[in-house]
Short mmCIF file of C-alpha atoms in Angstrom, two decimals:
data_model
loop_
_atom_site.label_atom_id
_atom_site.label_comp_id
_atom_site.label_asym_id
_atom_site.label_seq_id
_atom_site.Cartn_x
_atom_site.Cartn_y
_atom_site.Cartn_z
CA MET A 1 -138.64 58.86 77.01
CA THR A 2 -140.72 60.83 79.49
CA GLN A 3 -144.42 60.34 80.07
CA ASP A 4 -146.31 63.24 78.52
CA THR A 5 -148.51 64.30 81.41
CA ALA A 6 -149.48 67.65 79.90
CA THR A 7 -151.49 66.18 77.04
CA ASN A 8 -152.66 63.08 78.90
CA GLU A 9 -154.22 64.89 81.85
CA PRO A 10 -157.91 65.78 81.51
CA HIS A 11 -158.23 69.29 80.14
CA GLU A 12 -159.89 71.22 77.36
CA PRO A 13 -157.62 70.62 74.37
CA THR A 14 -156.26 73.59 72.49
CA PRO A 15 -157.06 73.96 68.78
CA GLU A 16 -153.48 72.84 68.06
CA GLU A 17 -153.98 69.66 70.12
CA ARG A 18 -157.30 68.91 68.43
CA ALA A 19 -155.79 69.39 64.99
CA ALA A 20 -152.84 67.11 65.82
CA ARG A 21 -155.11 64.38 67.19
CA ASP A 22 -157.44 64.63 64.19
CA ARG A 23 -154.46 64.30 61.80
CA VAL A 24 -153.26 61.20 63.66
CA ARG A 25 -156.74 59.63 63.63
CA ARG A 26 -157.13 60.21 59.90
CA ARG A 27 -153.71 58.75 59.21
CA ALA A 28 -154.25 55.80 61.58
CA THR A 29 -157.54 54.79 60.00
CA GLY A 30 -157.08 51.30 58.56
CA MET A 31 -153.69 50.76 60.21
CA THR A 32 -152.80 47.68 62.20
CA HIS A 33 -150.95 47.60 65.51
CA HIS A 34 -147.59 47.09 63.82
CA GLN A 35 -148.17 50.05 61.53
CA THR A 36 -149.20 52.34 64.38
CA THR A 37 -146.14 51.23 66.34
CA ASP A 38 -143.95 52.37 63.43
CA ALA A 39 -145.86 55.66 63.21
CA LEU A 40 -145.47 56.18 66.99
CA ASP A 41 -141.72 55.59 66.73
CA ALA A 42 -141.50 58.13 63.89
CA ALA A 43 -143.57 60.70 65.82
CA GLU A 44 -141.42 60.28 68.94
CA GLU A 45 -138.26 60.70 66.88
CA ALA A 46 -139.63 63.79 65.13
CA ALA A 47 -140.75 65.34 68.43
CA GLY A 48 -137.41 64.83 70.13
CA ASP A 49 -137.47 65.78 73.80
CA LEU A 50 -141.17 65.83 74.72
CA ASP A 51 -140.48 68.14 77.66
CA THR A 52 -139.49 70.87 75.21
CA ALA A 53 -141.63 69.85 72.22
CA ASP A 54 -144.54 72.05 71.15
CA THR A 55 -148.10 71.25 72.14
CA GLY A 56 -149.00 69.79 68.74
CA ALA A 57 -146.05 67.38 68.74
CA ARG A 58 -146.86 66.22 72.29
CA ALA A 59 -150.51 65.71 71.37
CA GLU A 60 -149.52 63.77 68.26
CA VAL A 61 -147.25 61.43 70.22
CA ALA A 62 -149.89 60.98 72.93
CA GLU A 63 -152.53 60.08 70.35
CA TRP A 64 -150.25 57.61 68.56
CA ARG A 65 -149.53 56.00 71.96
CA ARG A 66 -153.22 55.76 72.79
CA ILE A 67 -154.15 54.24 69.43
CA THR A 68 -151.19 51.84 69.51
CA ASP A 69 -152.23 50.70 72.99
CA LEU A 70 -155.83 50.34 71.83
CA LEU A 71 -154.78 48.07 68.96
CA PHE A 72 -152.38 45.97 71.05
CA ASP A 73 -154.87 43.13 71.49
CA HIS A 74 -157.46 44.28 68.97
CA GLY A 75 -156.26 42.33 65.94
CA GLY A 76 -157.97 44.54 63.40
CA PRO A 77 -157.38 47.90 61.80
CA TYR A 78 -158.06 51.20 63.56
CA ALA A 79 -161.34 52.99 62.90
CA PRO A 80 -162.33 56.23 64.69
CA GLN A 81 -165.99 55.21 64.34
CA THR A 82 -165.39 52.28 66.71
CA ASP A 83 -162.99 54.07 69.07
CA ALA A 84 -164.95 54.63 72.29
CA PHE A 85 -162.59 57.44 73.38
CA VAL A 86 -163.13 59.38 70.14
CA GLN A 87 -166.87 58.84 70.22
CA GLY A 88 -166.99 60.05 73.83
CA GLN A 89 -165.09 63.21 72.88
CA LEU A 90 -167.45 63.91 70.00
CA THR A 91 -170.49 63.43 72.24
CA ALA A 92 -169.04 65.73 74.92
CA ARG A 93 -168.32 68.44 72.33
CA GLN A 94 -171.84 68.19 70.95
CA ASN A 95 -173.32 68.39 74.45
CA ARG A 96 -171.27 71.52 75.21
CA ARG A 97 -172.48 73.12 71.95
CA ASP A 98 -176.07 72.20 72.75
CA GLN A 99 -175.81 73.85 76.19
CA ALA A 100 -174.32 77.07 74.82
#
C-alpha cells in the first residue's frame, strides 16, 4: 500500500475531502482501536489503488489511518471533541471566517 501524500500534506482541503473526513469522524465516534483498524482495512479495500482513487476515498483512508494511530495507545473510544487535530482544524476555520 502506498503512502497517501496528497491528502496528508498540508493544504486547504476540498469540499469532497472535508465531507469524507467528517463522515469518518462521525462513524468513528465511540469506536475503539480494534474497531477503527477494521474500518481502516475496509476503507483501504474499497479504495483499491490509492494512486488512482478519487480524492474522497484517499481522504477517507487517510482519516481512518490518523484516527487508528491516535487510538493505538489511547485505550478508550474515539471522540472528535477530544481530538486535538480536529479541534485545531475547527479553530483555524473559525479564524479564517472571522478574518473574512
